[in-house]
Amino acid sequence: MTETTDVLVIGSGFGGAIPAYYMAAGGARVTILERGPRWGAAQFSHSMRLGTYNKIVDVIRGDGVSVVAGNCVGGGSVVYFAASLRAPSYAFERHGSIGRRMWPASLSRATLDPWYDRVEQALPVAHTGWSDVSYAGGVLAAACRRAGHTCNPVPVAVDTAACTNCNWMLSGCAFDAKRSMLLNYLPAAEAHGAVIRPLHEVQLITPSPESGYRYAVAYTVLDPDDYTCTTNVGIIHAKVVVLAAGAVGTPVILQRSALLLGGIPGAVGRYFSGNGDHVSVADVDESKAGSLLGLSRPDGTVYQGLPIGRPITSATYDYLDPSAPEYSRFMLQQIYFPPLTNILAQTTGAPGWFGVDKRRMRARWPSWLTLLAMTEDDNEGTFGVVPPTGGFIRLAPGLGQGTMSFRPTTRTRQAWDRADTALRGILEKDGLSRVRPWTEALAGTVTAHPLGSARIGDDPTTSALDDQHELRGFRGLFVTDGSAVPASLTVNPSLTIAALAERAAIGIATRVAEAGVTMTGGVPLPGR
């Protein structure tokens, strides 16, 4: 029996859940295919044991880059740290490596602001105060103040009253305090008849032979206990397809489909960005945190607070200067990486603080302060030969080998160096701490913010999508995940991805209506 749907959505994170809701609420039959399992608060655990977090989080290693990505219903929204910031105005004016504006002329901070407004209401986003800031965030804030800089609490998509500050956000929120897609757009889509199919990995998109349907999407069903095993296969015919498999998954699906689709835009699988992410670790001198910063805790210790509280609570925006030249703008943000700091501590070789120095540092790990600089990179990443199935080769639970390559250009490295210099100026002042940039020896640059691998734009030679997120030359095939974001933003990108998906829903609905589906306009925000 031939299986059909009006709208097929591939992926269920921000980029998939949002269009899925609007299409379903507007009257379309919607099917959502998600590669990962469907978990909720009852399944999320406070454990690093195999079979827990590594069932819903993937670390995908490429050549010179490693990507941390969600693998579950709700996608990255389930495992992200919920920092929710609008991109600064200058981010939309960037020229980058192509030497001209990368974003479509129709998009700017001003034109995207109404869509930011909608997402902030729908999630919703909480604007936090200093009482919500962790010990680690407080150390950054105090150090910034002493060095003559400002620091602010970071707005988050978290119900702060329900949050227990358990610091297990990477494993999903067991208290439903993090406002992931599981709590808003996805249940609202299901209330309007959308069907979510977990453990369905899309392999191929081809033209459909069925009358009235434009695309045929081939998928495999994965074994819930072993994602390398397939339990079934299938094909769904759709009038419109929304591709939101993430900036690592989306280009691979398109590349694998290229021959049967009759060719795809040359910008697919190019211009990959890690959002300029650059991680550093500061080893804080406890005595100086007390004497220089005047900090103390009720139990008599000074800091020793790396693992306490939410992963992201404070940041300095002082370097987001619109008048500064490109590649010199960045944000410095306090952050916590449970598994990634373990990788760092186990890395061997240069720099010289490994060996005995490494053991001493690991013994002091509660006094670490981990920092994320989000800079302007050159979109120098590319994708290579397509793997046999899926978006990458799965090596083990939670670990994969991807096809992306990222060789930082001189300008990207200079941007990282400028951020490092600024960070040292704040945190090494008078011996407060010693800052150590992340070593690239083991995993390359590490990012949880992959972008740009099938991006929007006005120039067909440098963008795979038009300004409505439609793949060039393919009517009714849209991309709405981080792949579509043209360049690094110097802030966490989730809110921008969501706002772009909100905006794209209008064009998607137009194509659905053109395909003969009666659509209702004026759909309210979920829960309204």
Coordinates of C-alpha atoms in Angstrom, one line a residue:
M1 CA 0.0 0.0 0.0
T2 CA 1.4 3.4 -1.0
E3 CA 1.9 5.7 2.0
T4 CA 1.3 9.4 1.5
T5 CA 1.2 12.7 3.5
D6 CA 0.8 16.3 2.6
V7 CA 3.9 17.5 4.4
L8 CA 6.8 15.3 5.4
V9 CA 9.2 16.9 8.0
I10 CA 12.6 15.3 8.4
G11 CA 13.9 16.0 11.9
S12 CA 12.1 17.3 15.0
G13 CA 14.3 19.9 16.5
F14 CA 13.7 23.7 16.2
G15 CA 13.9 23.6 12.4
G16 CA 11.4 20.7 12.1
A17 CA 9.0 21.1 15.0
I18 CA 8.1 24.7 14.2
P19 CA 7.0 24.2 10.5
A20 CA 5.4 20.9 11.5
Y21 CA 3.1 22.7 14.0
Y22 CA 2.1 25.5 11.6
M23 CA 1.4 23.1 8.7
A24 CA -0.7 20.7 10.9
A25 CA -2.6 23.6 12.6
G26 CA -3.2 25.0 9.1
G27 CA -4.9 21.9 8.0
A28 CA -2.3 19.7 6.3
R29 CA -1.6 16.1 7.0
V30 CA 1.9 16.1 8.6
T31 CA 4.3 13.3 9.2
I32 CA 7.6 13.8 11.2
L33 CA 10.4 11.4 10.8
E34 CA 13.0 11.5 13.5
R35 CA 16.2 9.4 13.6
G36 CA 16.4 9.2 17.4
P37 CA 14.2 7.7 20.1
R38 CA 11.3 9.4 21.8
W39 CA 12.1 10.1 25.4
G40 CA 10.5 12.3 28.0
A41 CA 11.2 13.4 31.5
A42 CA 10.8 9.9 32.9
Q43 CA 13.5 8.6 30.7
F44 CA 16.1 11.4 31.1
S45 CA 18.7 10.4 33.7
H46 CA 21.4 11.9 35.8
S47 CA 24.0 9.4 34.7
M48 CA 27.0 9.2 32.4
R49 CA 26.5 5.4 32.0
L50 CA 26.4 3.9 28.5
G51 CA 22.8 3.6 27.4
T52 CA 21.7 6.9 29.0
Y53 CA 22.9 10.2 27.5
N54 CA 24.7 8.5 24.6
K55 CA 21.3 7.3 23.3
I56 CA 20.2 10.9 22.7
V57 CA 23.5 12.7 22.1
D58 CA 26.0 12.1 19.3
V59 CA 29.5 13.3 19.1
I60 CA 30.3 13.3 15.4
R61 CA 34.0 13.5 14.5
G62 CA 35.2 14.9 11.2
D63 CA 38.5 16.0 9.8
G64 CA 39.5 18.9 12.1
V65 CA 36.1 19.3 13.7
S66 CA 33.8 17.4 16.1
V67 CA 30.1 18.2 16.4
V68 CA 27.9 17.6 19.4
A69 CA 24.3 17.0 18.2
G70 CA 20.9 15.8 19.6
N71 CA 19.6 12.4 18.5
C72 CA 16.0 12.2 19.7
V73 CA 12.5 13.6 19.3
G74 CA 12.9 17.3 19.9
G75 CA 16.4 17.2 18.5
G76 CA 18.9 19.7 19.8
S77 CA 16.3 21.5 21.8
V78 CA 16.3 18.5 24.2
V79 CA 20.0 18.5 24.9
Y80 CA 21.0 22.1 24.4
F81 CA 21.9 24.5 27.3
A82 CA 18.9 26.8 26.5
A83 CA 20.8 30.0 26.1
S84 CA 18.4 32.2 24.0
L85 CA 20.0 35.2 22.4
R86 CA 19.1 37.3 19.4
A87 CA 21.9 37.7 16.8
P88 CA 23.4 41.2 16.8
S89 CA 22.5 43.4 13.8
Y90 CA 26.1 43.2 12.3
A91 CA 25.8 39.4 12.0
F92 CA 23.3 39.9 9.2
E93 CA 25.7 42.2 7.4
R94 CA 28.7 39.9 7.3
H95 CA 30.7 39.4 4.1
G96 CA 32.9 36.6 5.3
S97 CA 35.1 34.7 2.8
I98 CA 32.9 35.6 -0.3
G99 CA 33.6 39.3 0.1
R100 CA 29.9 40.4 -0.1
R101 CA 26.8 40.2 2.1
M102 CA 26.0 36.5 2.8
W103 CA 22.5 37.0 4.1
P104 CA 19.6 37.6 1.7
A105 CA 18.7 41.3 1.3
S106 CA 15.3 40.6 2.7
L107 CA 16.7 39.6 6.1
S108 CA 18.2 41.7 8.8
R109 CA 17.9 41.9 12.5
A110 CA 15.0 44.4 12.1
T111 CA 13.1 42.1 9.8
L112 CA 13.7 39.1 11.9
D113 CA 12.8 40.7 15.2
P114 CA 9.0 40.0 14.9
W115 CA 9.9 36.3 14.5
Y116 CA 12.2 36.4 17.4
D117 CA 9.3 37.9 19.4
R118 CA 7.1 34.9 18.5
V119 CA 9.6 32.3 19.5
E120 CA 10.4 34.0 22.8
Q121 CA 6.7 34.0 23.6
A122 CA 6.1 30.4 22.4
L123 CA 9.0 28.7 24.3
P124 CA 8.9 31.0 26.4
V125 CA 12.3 32.6 27.2
A126 CA 13.1 33.7 30.8
H127 CA 15.2 36.9 31.3
T128 CA 17.2 35.9 34.3
G129 CA 18.7 37.9 37.2
W130 CA 21.8 37.6 39.3
S131 CA 20.1 35.2 41.7
D132 CA 19.9 32.8 38.8
V133 CA 23.6 32.9 38.1
S134 CA 25.8 29.9 39.1
Y135 CA 29.0 30.1 41.1
A136 CA 30.9 29.8 37.8
G137 CA 28.9 32.5 36.2
G138 CA 29.6 34.7 39.2
V139 CA 33.4 34.2 38.9
L140 CA 33.3 35.4 35.3
A141 CA 31.1 38.4 36.3
A142 CA 33.3 39.4 39.2
A143 CA 36.5 39.0 37.0
C144 CA 34.9 41.1 34.3
R145 CA 34.0 43.8 36.7
R146 CA 37.5 43.9 38.2
A147 CA 39.0 44.1 34.7
G148 CA 36.7 47.0 33.7
H149 CA 34.2 45.0 31.7
T150 CA 30.5 44.4 32.0
C151 CA 28.9 40.9 32.4
N152 CA 25.2 39.9 32.2
P153 CA 23.0 37.0 33.1
V154 CA 22.1 35.1 30.0
P155 CA 18.4 34.7 29.0
V156 CA 17.4 31.0 28.9
A157 CA 14.4 28.9 27.7
V158 CA 14.0 27.5 31.1
D159 CA 11.2 27.7 33.7
T160 CA 13.5 29.0 36.5
A161 CA 11.0 28.2 39.2
A162 CA 10.9 24.5 38.2
C163 CA 14.6 24.3 37.5
T164 CA 16.6 22.4 40.2
N165 CA 20.0 23.6 38.9
C166 CA 21.0 20.0 38.6
N167 CA 23.4 20.7 35.7
W168 CA 22.3 17.7 33.7
M169 CA 20.9 19.6 30.7
L170 CA 22.9 17.6 28.2
S171 CA 21.0 14.5 29.2
G172 CA 17.5 16.1 28.8
C173 CA 15.5 17.7 31.5
A174 CA 14.0 15.2 34.0
F175 CA 11.9 18.0 35.5
D176 CA 10.4 19.5 32.3
A177 CA 12.0 22.8 33.3
K178 CA 13.9 23.3 30.0
R179 CA 11.4 24.5 27.4
S180 CA 12.3 22.1 24.6
M181 CA 10.2 21.3 21.5
L182 CA 8.7 18.5 23.6
L183 CA 6.7 21.0 25.6
N184 CA 5.4 23.4 23.0
Y185 CA 5.5 23.0 19.2
L186 CA 5.6 19.2 19.0
P187 CA 2.6 18.5 21.3
A188 CA 0.7 21.3 19.6
A189 CA 1.4 19.7 16.2
E190 CA 0.2 16.4 17.5
A191 CA -2.9 18.0 18.8
H192 CA -3.7 19.0 15.2
G193 CA -3.1 15.5 13.9
A194 CA 0.7 15.4 13.1
V195 CA 2.3 12.0 13.5
I196 CA 5.8 11.7 14.9
R197 CA 7.8 8.5 14.0
P198 CA 10.9 8.1 16.1
L199 CA 13.8 5.9 15.1
H200 CA 13.1 6.6 11.4
E201 CA 16.3 7.6 9.6
V202 CA 15.8 9.2 6.2
Q203 CA 18.2 8.0 3.5
L204 CA 17.0 9.4 0.2
I205 CA 14.7 12.0 -1.4
T206 CA 13.7 11.3 -5.0
P207 CA 10.9 12.5 -7.4
S208 CA 7.7 10.7 -6.6
P209 CA 5.9 8.7 -9.3
E210 CA 2.6 9.1 -7.5
S211 CA 0.1 11.5 -9.1
G212 CA -0.3 14.7 -7.0
Y213 CA 2.9 14.0 -4.9
R214 CA 6.2 15.7 -5.7
Y215 CA 8.7 13.7 -3.6
A216 CA 9.3 10.2 -2.4
V217 CA 11.3 9.9 0.9
A218 CA 13.0 6.6 1.7
Y219 CA 13.8 5.7 5.3
T220 CA 15.0 2.9 7.5
V221 CA 13.7 2.1 10.9
L222 CA 16.4 1.7 13.5
D223 CA 16.6 -0.9 16.3
P224 CA 16.1 1.0 19.6
D225 CA 18.9 -1.0 21.3
D226 CA 21.4 -0.8 18.4
Y227 CA 21.2 2.1 16.0
T228 CA 23.5 0.3 13.6
C229 CA 20.7 -2.3 13.0
T230 CA 17.7 -1.8 10.7
T231 CA 14.3 -3.4 11.5
N232 CA 12.3 -2.1 8.6
V233 CA 12.4 0.1 5.5
G234 CA 9.8 2.3 3.9
I235 CA 8.9 5.1 1.5
I236 CA 6.5 8.0 2.0
H237 CA 5.2 10.2 -0.8
A238 CA 4.8 13.9 0.1
K239 CA 3.6 17.0 -1.6
V240 CA 6.0 19.2 0.3
V241 CA 9.2 18.1 2.2
V242 CA 10.8 20.1 5.0
L243 CA 14.3 19.0 5.6
A244 CA 15.6 19.7 9.2
A245 CA 18.0 16.9 10.0
G246 CA 20.6 19.3 11.3
A247 CA 23.6 20.9 9.7
V248 CA 25.5 17.6 9.6
G249 CA 22.6 15.4 8.5
T250 CA 20.8 17.6 6.0
P251 CA 23.6 18.1 3.5
V252 CA 24.4 14.4 3.5
I253 CA 20.8 13.5 2.7
L254 CA 20.8 16.0 -0.2
Q255 CA 24.2 14.8 -1.5
R256 CA 23.0 11.1 -1.5
S257 CA 19.9 12.2 -3.3
A258 CA 21.6 14.4 -5.9
L259 CA 21.8 11.9 -8.8
L260 CA 18.2 10.8 -8.6
L261 CA 17.0 14.4 -8.1
G262 CA 18.9 15.4 -11.3
G263 CA 21.6 17.4 -9.5
I264 CA 21.5 19.8 -6.5
P265 CA 22.9 23.3 -5.9
G266 CA 26.7 23.4 -5.6
A267 CA 26.5 25.2 -2.3
V268 CA 25.1 22.1 -0.6
G269 CA 27.8 20.7 1.7
R270 CA 29.9 23.8 1.5
Y271 CA 30.3 26.9 3.7
F272 CA 30.0 24.8 6.9
S273 CA 30.5 26.9 10.1
G274 CA 31.0 25.9 13.7
N275 CA 29.6 29.3 14.7
G276 CA 33.2 30.3 15.5
D277 CA 33.1 28.2 18.7
H278 CA 36.3 28.2 20.7
V279 CA 36.6 26.6 24.1
S280 CA 39.0 27.5 26.9
V281 CA 39.6 26.3 30.4
A282 CA 40.7 28.6 33.3
D283 CA 42.3 27.1 36.4
V284 CA 41.1 29.5 39.1
D285 CA 43.4 30.2 42.1
E286 CA 41.0 29.8 45.0
S287 CA 42.8 32.1 47.3
K288 CA 42.9 34.9 44.7
A289 CA 39.3 34.4 43.9
G290 CA 38.7 35.4 47.5
S291 CA 41.3 38.1 47.9
L292 CA 41.0 39.7 44.5
L293 CA 37.3 39.2 43.7
G294 CA 35.9 39.1 47.3
L295 CA 34.0 35.9 46.6
S296 CA 33.0 33.3 49.2
R297 CA 30.4 30.6 49.6
P298 CA 28.2 29.9 52.7
D299 CA 30.2 26.7 53.5
G300 CA 33.5 28.6 53.7
T301 CA 34.9 27.6 50.4
V302 CA 35.6 30.4 47.9
Y303 CA 34.7 28.9 44.5
Q304 CA 35.0 25.2 43.7
G305 CA 31.8 25.5 41.7
L306 CA 32.4 24.3 38.2
P307 CA 29.7 21.6 38.2
I308 CA 27.1 23.5 40.3
G309 CA 24.2 25.2 38.6
R310 CA 23.0 25.5 35.0
P311 CA 25.6 25.1 32.3
I312 CA 25.3 28.7 31.0
T313 CA 24.4 31.6 33.2
S314 CA 26.6 34.6 32.4
A315 CA 28.4 36.3 29.5
T316 CA 30.1 39.5 28.6
Y317 CA 28.8 41.3 25.5
D318 CA 31.5 43.9 25.5
Y319 CA 33.1 42.6 22.3
L320 CA 29.9 42.6 20.2
D321 CA 30.9 45.9 18.8
P322 CA 29.1 46.7 15.5
S323 CA 31.7 49.3 14.7
A324 CA 34.6 46.8 15.0
P325 CA 35.9 45.1 11.8
E326 CA 34.8 41.6 10.9
Y327 CA 36.6 38.8 12.7
S328 CA 37.2 40.9 15.8
R329 CA 33.8 40.6 17.3
F330 CA 32.9 37.8 19.7
M331 CA 31.0 36.9 22.9
L332 CA 32.7 35.3 26.0
Q333 CA 30.3 33.0 27.8
Q334 CA 30.6 30.9 30.9
I335 CA 29.7 27.3 30.1
Y336 CA 30.0 23.7 31.4
F337 CA 30.8 20.6 29.4
P338 CA 30.4 17.4 31.4
P339 CA 31.8 14.9 28.8
L340 CA 33.9 17.4 26.8
T341 CA 36.0 18.4 29.8
N342 CA 36.7 14.7 30.3
I343 CA 38.0 14.5 26.8
L344 CA 40.2 17.5 27.4
A345 CA 41.6 16.1 30.6
Q346 CA 42.5 12.8 28.8
T347 CA 44.2 14.4 25.8
T348 CA 47.9 13.7 25.6
G349 CA 50.8 15.6 24.1
A350 CA 51.3 19.4 23.7
P351 CA 50.7 21.8 25.3
G352 CA 53.1 21.3 28.2
W353 CA 50.5 21.3 31.0
F354 CA 49.8 17.6 30.5
G355 CA 51.7 14.9 32.4
V356 CA 52.3 15.8 36.1
D357 CA 50.8 19.2 35.5
K358 CA 47.7 17.5 34.0
R359 CA 47.2 15.4 37.1
R360 CA 47.4 18.4 39.4
M361 CA 45.0 20.2 37.2
R362 CA 42.5 17.3 37.2
A363 CA 42.7 17.2 41.0
R364 CA 41.6 20.8 41.0
W365 CA 38.8 20.4 38.5
P366 CA 36.0 21.9 40.7
S367 CA 38.1 25.2 40.5
W368 CA 38.0 25.2 36.7
L369 CA 36.0 27.8 34.8
T370 CA 35.1 26.7 31.3
L371 CA 34.5 29.4 28.7
L372 CA 33.1 29.5 25.2
A373 CA 34.0 32.2 22.8
M374 CA 31.6 32.5 19.8
T375 CA 33.6 34.3 17.1
E376 CA 33.3 35.0 13.4
D377 CA 34.8 32.2 11.3
D378 CA 35.3 31.8 7.5
N379 CA 32.7 29.1 6.8
E380 CA 35.6 27.0 5.6
G381 CA 34.0 23.6 6.3
T382 CA 33.0 21.2 3.6
F383 CA 31.4 17.7 3.3
G384 CA 33.1 14.9 1.5
V385 CA 32.1 11.4 0.2
V386 CA 28.6 10.4 1.4
P387 CA 28.5 7.5 3.9
P388 CA 26.7 4.3 2.9
T389 CA 23.7 5.1 5.1
G390 CA 22.7 7.9 7.5
G391 CA 24.4 11.1 8.1
F392 CA 27.6 9.6 9.4
I393 CA 29.2 6.2 10.2
R394 CA 28.2 5.1 13.6
L395 CA 31.3 3.9 15.5
A396 CA 29.7 3.3 18.9
P397 CA 26.7 4.5 20.9
G398 CA 26.9 8.2 20.9
L399 CA 30.0 8.4 18.6
G400 CA 30.2 8.7 14.9
Q401 CA 32.6 9.5 12.0
G402 CA 31.3 12.3 9.8
T403 CA 32.3 13.4 6.4
M404 CA 32.8 17.1 7.3
S405 CA 36.2 18.7 7.1
F406 CA 37.2 22.0 8.8
R407 CA 40.6 23.5 8.2
P408 CA 40.6 26.9 10.0
T409 CA 41.8 29.8 7.8
T410 CA 44.2 32.5 9.0
R411 CA 41.2 34.8 9.7
T412 CA 39.4 32.2 11.7
R413 CA 42.5 31.6 13.8
Q414 CA 43.0 35.3 14.3
A415 CA 39.5 35.6 15.5
W416 CA 40.1 32.9 18.1
D417 CA 43.4 34.5 19.1
R418 CA 41.6 37.8 19.7
A419 CA 39.1 36.1 21.9
D420 CA 41.9 34.3 23.8
T421 CA 43.7 37.6 24.4
A422 CA 40.6 39.2 25.7
L423 CA 39.8 36.3 28.0
R424 CA 43.3 36.3 29.4
G425 CA 43.0 40.0 30.1
I426 CA 40.0 39.3 32.2
L427 CA 40.9 36.0 33.9
E428 CA 44.7 36.2 34.3
K429 CA 44.8 39.7 35.8
D430 CA 47.0 39.6 38.9
G431 CA 47.3 35.8 38.7
L432 CA 43.6 35.1 39.3
S433 CA 43.7 32.1 37.0
R434 CA 45.6 30.5 34.1
V435 CA 43.7 30.2 30.8
R436 CA 44.3 27.3 28.6
P437 CA 42.7 27.2 25.1
W438 CA 41.2 23.9 24.0
T439 CA 43.7 21.7 22.3
E440 CA 42.7 20.6 18.8
A441 CA 45.0 17.5 18.9
L442 CA 42.3 14.9 19.7
A443 CA 39.0 16.1 18.2
G444 CA 39.8 19.2 16.3
T445 CA 37.7 22.3 17.0
V446 CA 34.5 21.3 18.9
T447 CA 31.1 22.8 18.3
A448 CA 27.5 22.3 19.4
H449 CA 26.4 25.0 16.9
P450 CA 26.9 23.7 13.4
L451 CA 25.6 26.0 10.7
G452 CA 25.7 26.9 7.0
S453 CA 25.9 23.7 5.1
A454 CA 22.9 24.4 2.9
R455 CA 22.4 28.1 3.5
I456 CA 20.0 30.8 2.4
G457 CA 21.2 33.7 0.3
D458 CA 20.6 35.8 -2.8
D459 CA 23.6 34.4 -4.8
P460 CA 23.0 31.0 -6.3
T461 CA 26.8 30.3 -6.5
T462 CA 27.2 30.6 -2.7
S463 CA 23.8 29.7 -1.3
A464 CA 21.8 26.5 -1.7
L465 CA 18.5 28.1 -0.7
D466 CA 16.6 31.2 -1.7
D467 CA 15.4 33.6 1.0
Q468 CA 12.3 31.5 1.6
H469 CA 14.4 28.4 2.5
E470 CA 13.4 26.6 -0.7
L471 CA 16.2 24.5 -2.3
R472 CA 17.1 26.2 -5.5
G473 CA 15.4 24.4 -8.5
F474 CA 13.3 22.2 -6.3
R475 CA 9.8 23.5 -5.7
G476 CA 8.3 22.3 -2.4
L477 CA 11.6 21.2 -0.9
F478 CA 12.7 23.3 2.1
V479 CA 15.6 23.4 4.6
T480 CA 14.8 25.0 7.9
D481 CA 17.5 23.9 10.4
G482 CA 20.9 25.3 11.3
S483 CA 22.1 24.4 7.8
A484 CA 20.2 27.4 6.5
V485 CA 22.0 30.0 8.7
P486 CA 24.5 31.7 6.4
A487 CA 27.3 32.4 8.9
S488 CA 28.4 32.4 12.5
L489 CA 26.4 34.7 14.7
T490 CA 28.7 35.4 17.7
V491 CA 25.9 34.2 19.9
N492 CA 24.2 30.9 20.6
P493 CA 22.2 30.2 17.4
S494 CA 19.1 28.3 18.6
L495 CA 16.8 31.4 18.8
T496 CA 17.8 32.5 15.3
I497 CA 17.2 29.0 13.9
A498 CA 13.8 29.0 15.5
A499 CA 12.9 32.5 14.3
L500 CA 14.0 31.6 10.8
A501 CA 11.8 28.5 10.9
E502 CA 8.8 30.7 12.1
R503 CA 9.4 33.0 9.1
A504 CA 9.8 30.1 6.7
A505 CA 6.5 28.6 7.6
I506 CA 4.7 31.2 5.5
G507 CA 6.4 30.1 2.3
I508 CA 6.0 26.5 3.2
A509 CA 2.3 26.9 3.7
T510 CA 2.0 28.7 0.4
R511 CA 3.5 25.7 -1.4
V512 CA 1.2 23.3 0.5
A513 CA -1.8 25.3 -0.6
E514 CA -0.5 25.3 -4.2
A515 CA -0.3 21.5 -4.0
G516 CA -4.1 21.4 -3.4
V517 CA -4.3 21.3 0.4
T518 CA -6.9 23.7 1.9
M519 CA -4.9 25.7 4.4
T520 CA -6.1 28.0 7.2
G521 CA -4.1 31.2 7.8
G522 CA -3.5 33.1 11.0
V523 CA -2.4 30.1 13.0
P524 CA -1.7 31.3 16.6
L525 CA 1.4 30.4 18.6
P526 CA 1.3 26.9 20.2
G527 CA -0.6 26.9 23.5
R528 CA -2.5 30.1 22.6

